[in-house]
Amino acid sequence: MTPMTNPSTVLSAIDQHHIDQRRYPHGVAFMDGQYLPMSEAKISVLDWGLLHSDATYDTVHVWNGRFFRLDLHLDRFLAGVERLRMKLPYDREKIASILKQCVALSGHKSAYVEMICTRGSSPTFSRDPRQAENRFIAFAVPYGSVANDEQLERGLHVAISETVRIPPNSVDPTIKNYHWLDLVKGLFDAYDKGAETALILDTNGHVAEGPGFNVFLVKDGWLRTPAFGVLPGITRRTVLDLCAEIGLAATAADINRDDLKKADEVFITSTAGGIMPVTRIDDTTISKGQVGSITRRLTDLYWQKHADPAWSTAIIYP
Ligand SMILES: *Cc1c(COP(=O)(O)O)cnc(C)c1O
């Protein structure tokens, strides 16, 4: 393994690369044993992560200098790596410390932190995935949200696409993955309809999820989120945990297009943005076009938990 670049080298490299920083977000990556400015974190075009989307990843966020539910993200990532029969060169402890170091070196108090394992490629150009050398990459960049401030204030306008999410018996949706052609098609369908983002369907025609987020509805005080054919999001899980804590009924069960349109409140959930209100679905206005009270209450609680040591871990900055 290449020796780790020392922190001051990384920081001065970041200064020297301020021109590139306009094209690459300011941040620090770790790959092939070294910490690098984002502008220098590059992989081979022969990596099967690129050529075949043969990769898994996870995204955790840092808020006010603290990771939120890092353990759950590490659990999901390591489970995905194992199910894809990949091997990481680092154990869980080491990965956690690499993620912390990326954030610490970046200086970001609020960050979007990604860990990735790609199949890599075979040193002999074999087509046999067992012969590939898997690659671990991590990076920390500024925190980003699915919804901007204005959208968080007034609620998102979402279109339900006819596009069907890749079947769970083709690609296991519980392994976080980059098979996004269905989700991207959904997004373009949504833009064509004048909406801001999309929900796509599962193989039974129920509402599944959107590009990087899960969906919830509230009806008569009950919450519901799809159970089938979706990535079990950590933010989704957090909403279910918060519901249990404050005594709101919540179930994971099928949601139809109509259920969503007749809901009292709808919101989406993602590490990139947290709990985000939806006030319009196709041409139907939800919740009188305003952020609903349960959505607001859960959102407030969600952000409060970011300072709670039971739910978050502090980062030590240089
Ligand atoms: C990451 C992701 C989500 C949201 O999961 P979180 O852990 O809450 O960020 C939902 N759907 C898909 C397809 C995703 O990739």
mmCIF file of C-alpha atoms and ligand atoms in Angstrom:
data_model
loop_
_atom_site.group_PDB
_atom_site.id
_atom_site.type_symbol
_atom_site.label_atom_id
_atom_site.label_comp_id
_atom_site.label_asym_id
_atom_site.label_seq_id
_atom_site.Cartn_x
_atom_site.Cartn_y
_atom_site.Cartn_z
ATOM 1 C CA MET A 1 0.000 0.000 0.000
ATOM 2 C CA THR A 2 1.248 3.478 -0.837
ATOM 3 C CA PRO A 3 2.041 5.545 2.253
ATOM 4 C CA MET A 4 -0.676 8.036 3.154
ATOM 5 C CA THR A 5 -0.044 11.555 2.004
ATOM 6 C CA ASN A 6 0.350 13.686 5.093
ATOM 7 C CA PRO A 7 -2.416 16.191 5.853
ATOM 8 C CA SER A 8 -0.393 19.363 5.201
ATOM 9 C CA THR A 9 0.593 18.102 1.729
ATOM 10 C CA VAL A 10 -3.068 17.525 0.935
ATOM 11 C CA LEU A 11 -4.052 20.970 2.164
ATOM 12 C CA SER A 12 -1.365 22.765 0.128
ATOM 13 C CA ALA A 13 -2.306 20.666 -2.913
ATOM 14 C CA ILE A 14 -5.856 21.925 -2.443
ATOM 15 C CA ASP A 15 -4.596 25.541 -2.467
ATOM 16 C CA GLN A 16 -2.644 24.942 -5.651
ATOM 17 C CA HIS A 17 -5.668 23.456 -7.286
ATOM 18 C CA HIS A 18 -8.008 26.342 -6.625
ATOM 19 C CA ILE A 19 -8.614 26.699 -10.362
ATOM 20 C CA ASP A 20 -9.786 23.113 -10.586
ATOM 21 C CA GLN A 21 -11.922 23.722 -7.536
ATOM 22 C CA ARG A 22 -14.251 25.697 -9.764
ATOM 23 C CA ARG A 23 -14.884 22.560 -11.786
ATOM 24 C CA TYR A 24 -14.699 20.100 -8.905
ATOM 25 C CA PRO A 25 -16.424 20.696 -5.589
ATOM 26 C CA HIS A 26 -14.023 21.548 -2.791
ATOM 27 C CA GLY A 27 -13.314 18.373 -0.927
ATOM 28 C CA VAL A 28 -10.959 15.525 -0.145
ATOM 29 C CA ALA A 29 -10.979 12.009 -1.550
ATOM 30 C CA PHE A 30 -9.220 8.844 -0.516
ATOM 31 C CA MET A 31 -8.216 6.270 -3.105
ATOM 32 C CA ASP A 32 -5.417 3.790 -3.655
ATOM 33 C CA GLY A 33 -4.101 4.496 -0.172
ATOM 34 C CA GLN A 34 -3.847 8.284 -0.472
ATOM 35 C CA TYR A 35 -5.779 11.415 0.412
ATOM 36 C CA LEU A 36 -6.221 13.727 -2.582
ATOM 37 C CA PRO A 37 -8.004 16.931 -3.568
ATOM 38 C CA MET A 38 -11.247 16.078 -5.430
ATOM 39 C CA SER A 39 -9.764 17.301 -8.712
ATOM 40 C CA GLU A 40 -7.173 14.512 -8.546
ATOM 41 C CA ALA A 41 -9.431 11.643 -7.562
ATOM 42 C CA LYS A 42 -9.697 9.760 -10.854
ATOM 43 C CA ILE A 43 -10.224 6.133 -11.806
ATOM 44 C CA SER A 44 -9.358 4.122 -14.893
ATOM 45 C CA VAL A 45 -11.934 4.002 -17.677
ATOM 46 C CA LEU A 46 -11.411 0.235 -17.544
ATOM 47 C CA ASP A 47 -12.861 0.002 -14.024
ATOM 48 C CA TRP A 48 -15.961 -2.237 -14.128
ATOM 49 C CA GLY A 49 -17.598 0.221 -11.777
ATOM 50 C CA LEU A 50 -17.808 2.501 -14.808
ATOM 51 C CA LEU A 51 -18.109 -0.061 -17.603
ATOM 52 C CA HIS A 52 -20.757 -2.276 -15.956
ATOM 53 C CA SER A 53 -22.072 -0.223 -13.002
ATOM 54 C CA ASP A 54 -20.447 -3.041 -11.036
ATOM 55 C CA ALA A 55 -20.158 -1.188 -7.758
ATOM 56 C CA THR A 56 -21.877 -0.474 -4.482
ATOM 57 C CA TYR A 57 -21.702 2.655 -2.393
ATOM 58 C CA ASP A 58 -23.161 4.511 0.509
ATOM 59 C CA THR A 59 -23.628 8.136 1.396
ATOM 60 C CA VAL A 60 -23.601 9.475 4.929
ATOM 61 C CA HIS A 61 -23.790 13.119 5.896
ATOM 62 C CA VAL A 62 -22.037 15.345 8.375
ATOM 63 C CA TRP A 63 -23.987 18.156 10.009
ATOM 64 C CA ASN A 64 -22.370 20.722 12.348
ATOM 65 C CA GLY A 65 -19.235 18.587 12.517
ATOM 66 C CA ARG A 66 -21.001 15.318 13.347
ATOM 67 C CA PHE A 67 -21.707 12.184 11.292
ATOM 68 C CA PHE A 68 -25.375 11.191 11.404
ATOM 69 C CA ARG A 69 -25.971 7.456 12.056
ATOM 70 C CA LEU A 70 -22.624 6.428 10.603
ATOM 71 C CA ASP A 71 -22.946 2.874 11.972
ATOM 72 C CA LEU A 72 -26.104 2.198 9.960
ATOM 73 C CA HIS A 73 -24.442 3.447 6.766
ATOM 74 C CA LEU A 74 -21.378 1.254 7.414
ATOM 75 C CA ASP A 75 -23.635 -1.766 8.069
ATOM 76 C CA ARG A 76 -25.478 -1.265 4.776
ATOM 77 C CA PHE A 77 -22.284 -0.648 2.805
ATOM 78 C CA LEU A 78 -20.454 -3.686 4.204
ATOM 79 C CA ALA A 79 -23.508 -5.917 3.629
ATOM 80 C CA GLY A 80 -23.655 -4.750 -0.020
ATOM 81 C CA VAL A 81 -19.945 -5.397 -0.541
ATOM 82 C CA GLU A 82 -20.331 -8.919 0.831
ATOM 83 C CA ARG A 83 -23.395 -9.754 -1.248
ATOM 84 C CA LEU A 84 -21.640 -8.590 -4.406
ATOM 85 C CA ARG A 85 -18.726 -10.863 -3.406
ATOM 86 C CA MET A 86 -16.290 -8.005 -3.320
ATOM 87 C CA LYS A 87 -13.356 -7.718 -0.932
ATOM 88 C CA LEU A 88 -12.276 -4.514 0.729
ATOM 89 C CA PRO A 89 -8.651 -3.932 1.637
ATOM 90 C CA TYR A 90 -9.777 -2.255 4.901
ATOM 91 C CA ASP A 91 -11.876 -3.313 7.873
ATOM 92 C CA ARG A 92 -14.841 -1.416 9.291
ATOM 93 C CA GLU A 93 -12.734 0.563 11.812
ATOM 94 C CA LYS A 94 -10.287 1.651 9.140
ATOM 95 C CA ILE A 95 -13.090 2.705 6.781
ATOM 96 C CA ALA A 96 -14.673 4.789 9.552
ATOM 97 C CA SER A 97 -11.337 6.479 10.204
ATOM 98 C CA ILE A 98 -10.782 7.142 6.470
ATOM 99 C CA LEU A 99 -14.212 8.787 6.232
ATOM 100 C CA LYS A 100 -13.453 10.923 9.305
ATOM 101 C CA GLN A 101 -10.094 11.925 7.880
ATOM 102 C CA CYS A 102 -11.638 12.943 4.503
ATOM 103 C CA VAL A 103 -14.075 15.227 6.342
ATOM 104 C CA ALA A 104 -11.443 16.570 8.740
ATOM 105 C CA LEU A 105 -9.021 17.380 5.891
ATOM 106 C CA SER A 106 -11.790 18.988 3.832
ATOM 107 C CA GLY A 107 -12.648 21.250 6.756
ATOM 108 C CA HIS A 108 -16.362 20.953 5.917
ATOM 109 C CA LYS A 109 -18.647 21.179 8.946
ATOM 110 C CA SER A 110 -21.545 20.027 6.767
ATOM 111 C CA ALA A 111 -20.558 17.420 4.225
ATOM 112 C CA TYR A 112 -21.802 14.778 1.867
ATOM 113 C CA VAL A 113 -19.557 11.760 2.369
ATOM 114 C CA GLU A 114 -19.478 8.852 -0.008
ATOM 115 C CA MET A 115 -17.813 5.423 0.291
ATOM 116 C CA ILE A 116 -17.612 3.304 -2.855
ATOM 117 C CA CYS A 117 -16.428 -0.180 -3.710
ATOM 118 C CA THR A 118 -16.051 -0.883 -7.421
ATOM 119 C CA ARG A 119 -15.300 -4.265 -8.967
ATOM 120 C CA GLY A 120 -12.108 -2.661 -10.284
ATOM 121 C CA SER A 121 -10.532 -4.581 -13.137
ATOM 122 C CA SER A 122 -8.480 -7.654 -13.773
ATOM 123 C CA PRO A 123 -4.708 -7.144 -14.065
ATOM 124 C CA THR A 124 -4.705 -9.683 -16.918
ATOM 125 C CA PHE A 125 -7.779 -8.233 -18.681
ATOM 126 C CA SER A 126 -9.674 -11.386 -17.808
ATOM 127 C CA ARG A 127 -13.458 -11.085 -18.102
ATOM 128 C CA ASP A 128 -13.870 -13.150 -14.936
ATOM 129 C CA PRO A 129 -15.098 -10.882 -12.117
ATOM 130 C CA ARG A 130 -13.436 -13.179 -9.559
ATOM 131 C CA GLN A 131 -10.091 -11.998 -10.886
ATOM 132 C CA ALA A 132 -10.773 -8.325 -10.498
ATOM 133 C CA GLU A 133 -8.978 -6.247 -7.910
ATOM 134 C CA ASN A 134 -11.743 -4.369 -6.116
ATOM 135 C CA ARG A 135 -11.245 -0.679 -5.453
ATOM 136 C CA PHE A 136 -12.270 1.358 -2.419
ATOM 137 C CA ILE A 137 -12.857 5.097 -2.799
ATOM 138 C CA ALA A 138 -14.171 7.647 -0.306
ATOM 139 C CA PHE A 139 -14.710 11.373 -0.487
ATOM 140 C CA ALA A 140 -16.151 14.336 1.399
ATOM 141 C CA VAL A 141 -17.633 17.307 -0.472
ATOM 142 C CA PRO A 142 -19.981 20.110 0.647
ATOM 143 C CA TYR A 143 -23.401 18.984 1.824
ATOM 144 C CA GLY A 144 -25.993 18.883 -0.946
ATOM 145 C CA SER A 145 -29.753 18.413 -0.870
ATOM 146 C CA VAL A 146 -32.315 16.979 -3.299
ATOM 147 C CA ALA A 147 -34.422 20.098 -2.611
ATOM 148 C CA ASN A 148 -33.271 23.723 -2.446
ATOM 149 C CA ASP A 149 -34.381 26.178 0.284
ATOM 150 C CA GLU A 150 -37.323 27.463 -1.717
ATOM 151 C CA GLN A 151 -38.542 23.919 -2.426
ATOM 152 C CA LEU A 152 -38.181 22.984 1.260
ATOM 153 C CA GLU A 153 -40.314 25.994 2.148
ATOM 154 C CA ARG A 154 -43.143 25.431 -0.361
ATOM 155 C CA GLY A 155 -42.856 21.691 -1.036
ATOM 156 C CA LEU A 156 -41.647 19.868 -4.124
ATOM 157 C CA HIS A 157 -43.582 19.296 -7.321
ATOM 158 C CA VAL A 158 -43.228 15.596 -8.166
ATOM 159 C CA ALA A 159 -44.382 13.690 -11.259
ATOM 160 C CA ILE A 160 -45.126 9.970 -11.158
ATOM 161 C CA SER A 161 -43.454 8.359 -14.146
ATOM 162 C CA GLU A 162 -44.637 5.238 -16.010
ATOM 163 C CA THR A 163 -41.074 3.986 -15.759
ATOM 164 C CA VAL A 164 -40.668 0.778 -13.771
ATOM 165 C CA ARG A 165 -37.733 0.340 -11.380
ATOM 166 C CA ILE A 166 -35.386 -2.490 -12.333
ATOM 167 C CA PRO A 167 -36.925 -5.698 -10.861
ATOM 168 C CA PRO A 168 -35.604 -6.772 -7.447
ATOM 169 C CA ASN A 169 -34.841 -10.227 -8.836
ATOM 170 C CA SER A 170 -32.572 -8.603 -11.439
ATOM 171 C CA VAL A 171 -30.751 -6.126 -9.234
ATOM 172 C CA ASP A 172 -31.194 -6.390 -5.459
ATOM 173 C CA PRO A 173 -32.441 -2.932 -4.475
ATOM 174 C CA THR A 174 -31.227 -3.373 -0.880
ATOM 175 C CA ILE A 175 -27.660 -3.109 -2.193
ATOM 176 C CA LYS A 176 -27.150 0.600 -2.862
ATOM 177 C CA ASN A 177 -26.158 0.784 -6.519
ATOM 178 C CA TYR A 178 -25.607 2.961 -9.579
ATOM 179 C CA HIS A 179 -28.216 1.300 -11.836
ATOM 180 C CA TRP A 180 -29.917 4.633 -12.399
ATOM 181 C CA LEU A 181 -31.085 4.551 -16.030
ATOM 182 C CA ASP A 182 -34.684 3.969 -14.881
ATOM 183 C CA LEU A 183 -34.458 6.774 -12.326
ATOM 184 C CA VAL A 184 -32.850 9.160 -14.806
ATOM 185 C CA LYS A 185 -35.535 8.367 -17.379
ATOM 186 C CA GLY A 186 -38.097 9.136 -14.661
ATOM 187 C CA LEU A 187 -36.411 12.501 -14.068
ATOM 188 C CA PHE A 188 -36.567 13.460 -17.746
ATOM 189 C CA ASP A 189 -40.248 12.402 -17.858
ATOM 190 C CA ALA A 190 -40.834 14.644 -14.836
ATOM 191 C CA TYR A 191 -39.027 17.630 -16.381
ATOM 192 C CA ASP A 192 -41.091 17.176 -19.567
ATOM 193 C CA LYS A 193 -44.213 17.519 -17.408
ATOM 194 C CA GLY A 194 -42.882 20.634 -15.689
ATOM 195 C CA ALA A 195 -42.229 18.842 -12.388
ATOM 196 C CA GLU A 196 -39.059 19.081 -10.307
ATOM 197 C CA THR A 197 -38.404 15.438 -9.560
ATOM 198 C CA ALA A 198 -39.855 11.978 -10.109
ATOM 199 C CA LEU A 199 -41.269 8.897 -8.481
ATOM 200 C CA ILE A 200 -41.141 5.658 -10.447
ATOM 201 C CA LEU A 201 -43.093 2.413 -10.090
ATOM 202 C CA ASP A 202 -42.279 -1.061 -8.843
ATOM 203 C CA THR A 203 -42.855 -4.164 -10.988
ATOM 204 C CA ASN A 204 -46.447 -4.445 -9.644
ATOM 205 C CA GLY A 205 -47.309 -0.892 -10.645
ATOM 206 C CA HIS A 206 -47.131 0.581 -7.137
ATOM 207 C CA VAL A 207 -45.116 3.674 -6.344
ATOM 208 C CA ALA A 208 -41.529 2.674 -5.489
ATOM 209 C CA GLU A 209 -39.035 5.509 -5.029
ATOM 210 C CA GLY A 210 -37.283 8.395 -6.765
ATOM 211 C CA PRO A 211 -33.710 9.237 -7.789
ATOM 212 C CA GLY A 212 -31.973 8.723 -4.455
ATOM 213 C CA PHE A 213 -34.962 9.053 -2.146
ATOM 214 C CA ASN A 214 -37.833 7.131 -0.537
ATOM 215 C CA VAL A 215 -41.394 8.375 -0.228
ATOM 216 C CA PHE A 216 -43.928 8.567 2.636
ATOM 217 C CA LEU A 217 -47.577 9.505 2.791
ATOM 218 C CA VAL A 218 -49.619 10.565 5.821
ATOM 219 C CA LYS A 219 -53.334 9.717 5.867
ATOM 220 C CA ASP A 220 -55.556 10.259 8.922
ATOM 221 C CA GLY A 221 -52.461 10.432 11.122
ATOM 222 C CA TRP A 222 -50.937 7.164 9.780
ATOM 223 C CA LEU A 223 -47.671 7.067 7.882
ATOM 224 C CA ARG A 224 -46.923 4.649 5.082
ATOM 225 C CA THR A 225 -43.854 4.022 2.916
ATOM 226 C CA PRO A 226 -43.372 1.364 0.211
ATOM 227 C CA ALA A 227 -41.815 -1.900 1.380
ATOM 228 C CA PHE A 228 -41.204 -3.655 -1.934
ATOM 229 C CA GLY A 229 -38.539 -2.970 -4.551
ATOM 230 C CA VAL A 230 -36.906 -0.041 -2.787
ATOM 231 C CA LEU A 231 -33.584 0.757 -1.213
ATOM 232 C CA PRO A 232 -34.194 0.704 2.550
ATOM 233 C CA GLY A 233 -33.009 4.243 3.179
ATOM 234 C CA ILE A 234 -31.421 5.225 6.466
ATOM 235 C CA THR A 235 -33.522 8.413 6.449
ATOM 236 C CA ARG A 236 -36.626 6.251 5.876
ATOM 237 C CA ARG A 237 -35.547 4.084 8.808
ATOM 238 C CA THR A 238 -34.944 7.237 10.877
ATOM 239 C CA VAL A 239 -38.488 8.451 10.164
ATOM 240 C CA LEU A 240 -39.838 5.066 11.303
ATOM 241 C CA ASP A 241 -37.692 5.303 14.469
ATOM 242 C CA LEU A 242 -38.915 8.846 15.155
ATOM 243 C CA CYS A 243 -42.539 7.743 14.667
ATOM 244 C CA ALA A 244 -42.031 4.996 17.248
ATOM 245 C CA GLU A 245 -40.471 7.506 19.624
ATOM 246 C CA ILE A 246 -43.336 10.003 19.452
ATOM 247 C CA GLY A 247 -46.150 7.471 19.094
ATOM 248 C CA LEU A 248 -47.138 7.927 15.444
ATOM 249 C CA ALA A 249 -48.399 4.846 13.597
ATOM 250 C CA ALA A 250 -46.261 3.935 10.595
ATOM 251 C CA THR A 251 -46.239 0.935 8.266
ATOM 252 C CA ALA A 252 -44.196 -0.240 5.306
ATOM 253 C CA ALA A 253 -46.766 -1.297 2.689
ATOM 254 C CA ASP A 254 -47.760 -0.740 -0.951
ATOM 255 C CA ILE A 255 -48.768 2.744 -2.098
ATOM 256 C CA ASN A 256 -50.803 3.374 -5.246
ATOM 257 C CA ARG A 257 -50.653 6.446 -7.399
ATOM 258 C CA ASP A 258 -54.147 7.328 -6.090
ATOM 259 C CA ASP A 259 -53.219 6.830 -2.426
ATOM 260 C CA LEU A 260 -50.502 9.413 -2.863
ATOM 261 C CA LYS A 261 -52.793 11.940 -4.500
ATOM 262 C CA LYS A 262 -55.427 11.514 -1.775
ATOM 263 C CA ALA A 263 -52.906 11.732 1.073
ATOM 264 C CA ASP A 264 -53.039 14.457 3.713
ATOM 265 C CA GLU A 265 -49.273 14.911 3.486
ATOM 266 C CA VAL A 266 -46.462 13.520 1.340
ATOM 267 C CA PHE A 267 -42.715 13.784 1.880
ATOM 268 C CA ILE A 268 -39.554 12.224 0.516
ATOM 269 C CA THR A 269 -36.471 11.158 2.470
ATOM 270 C CA SER A 270 -32.772 11.063 1.639
ATOM 271 C CA THR A 271 -29.396 11.544 3.271
ATOM 272 C CA ALA A 272 -29.106 14.350 0.715
ATOM 273 C CA GLY A 273 -31.711 16.667 2.229
ATOM 274 C CA GLY A 274 -33.346 14.727 5.067
ATOM 275 C CA ILE A 275 -37.143 14.944 5.153
ATOM 276 C CA MET A 276 -38.448 17.008 2.228
ATOM 277 C CA PRO A 277 -42.088 18.041 1.740
ATOM 278 C CA VAL A 278 -44.062 17.354 -1.452
ATOM 279 C CA THR A 279 -47.047 19.627 -2.117
ATOM 280 C CA ARG A 280 -47.861 18.722 -5.701
ATOM 281 C CA ILE A 281 -48.087 15.336 -7.461
ATOM 282 C CA ASP A 282 -48.682 15.549 -11.190
ATOM 283 C CA ASP A 283 -51.595 18.029 -11.304
ATOM 284 C CA THR A 284 -52.878 17.353 -7.794
ATOM 285 C CA THR A 285 -52.188 19.749 -4.935
ATOM 286 C CA ILE A 286 -51.381 17.981 -1.646
ATOM 287 C CA SER A 287 -51.989 19.403 1.816
ATOM 288 C CA LYS A 288 -53.480 22.627 0.392
ATOM 289 C CA GLY A 289 -50.092 23.348 -1.139
ATOM 290 C CA GLN A 290 -48.456 23.768 2.266
ATOM 291 C CA VAL A 291 -45.991 21.768 4.292
ATOM 292 C CA GLY A 292 -48.083 19.527 6.577
ATOM 293 C CA SER A 293 -47.846 19.601 10.387
ATOM 294 C CA ILE A 294 -46.628 15.997 10.765
ATOM 295 C CA THR A 295 -43.984 16.564 8.096
ATOM 296 C CA ARG A 296 -42.844 19.682 9.972
ATOM 297 C CA ARG A 297 -42.776 17.954 13.331
ATOM 298 C CA LEU A 298 -40.714 15.018 12.020
ATOM 299 C CA THR A 299 -38.357 17.366 10.165
ATOM 300 C CA ASP A 300 -37.665 19.390 13.332
ATOM 301 C CA LEU A 301 -37.052 16.247 15.350
ATOM 302 C CA TYR A 302 -34.844 14.794 12.610
ATOM 303 C CA TRP A 303 -32.503 17.801 12.701
ATOM 304 C CA GLN A 304 -32.511 17.918 16.519
ATOM 305 C CA LYS A 305 -31.210 14.333 16.574
ATOM 306 C CA HIS A 306 -28.113 15.469 14.676
ATOM 307 C CA ALA A 307 -26.695 16.924 17.911
ATOM 308 C CA ASP A 308 -27.609 13.863 20.003
ATOM 309 C CA PRO A 309 -24.577 11.608 20.738
ATOM 310 C CA ALA A 310 -26.867 8.535 20.558
ATOM 311 C CA TRP A 311 -27.510 9.339 16.876
ATOM 312 C CA SER A 312 -24.333 11.116 15.790
ATOM 313 C CA THR A 313 -20.528 11.046 16.066
ATOM 314 C CA ALA A 314 -18.240 14.057 16.398
ATOM 315 C CA ILE A 315 -15.403 14.669 13.947
ATOM 316 C CA ILE A 316 -12.104 16.024 15.235
ATOM 317 C CA TYR A 317 -10.806 18.669 12.856
ATOM 318 C CA PRO A 318 -7.082 19.549 12.590
HETATM 319 C C1 LIG B 1 -29.668 6.321 -1.260
HETATM 320 C C2 LIG B 1 -31.013 6.025 -1.834
HETATM 321 C C3 LIG B 1 -32.200 6.296 -1.136
HETATM 322 C C4 LIG B 1 -32.219 7.036 0.196
HETATM 323 O O1 LIG B 1 -31.491 6.379 1.193
HETATM 324 P P1 LIG B 1 -30.865 7.174 2.432
HETATM 325 O O2 LIG B 1 -30.094 6.147 3.163
HETATM 326 O O3 LIG B 1 -32.004 7.727 3.211
HETATM 327 O O4 LIG B 1 -30.019 8.278 1.860
HETATM 328 C C5 LIG B 1 -33.386 5.870 -1.698
HETATM 329 N N1 LIG B 1 -33.434 5.264 -2.897
HETATM 330 C C6 LIG B 1 -32.312 5.001 -3.612
HETATM 331 C C7 LIG B 1 -32.428 4.330 -4.929
HETATM 332 C C8 LIG B 1 -31.067 5.384 -3.106
HETATM 333 O O5 LIG B 1 -29.973 5.142 -3.820
#
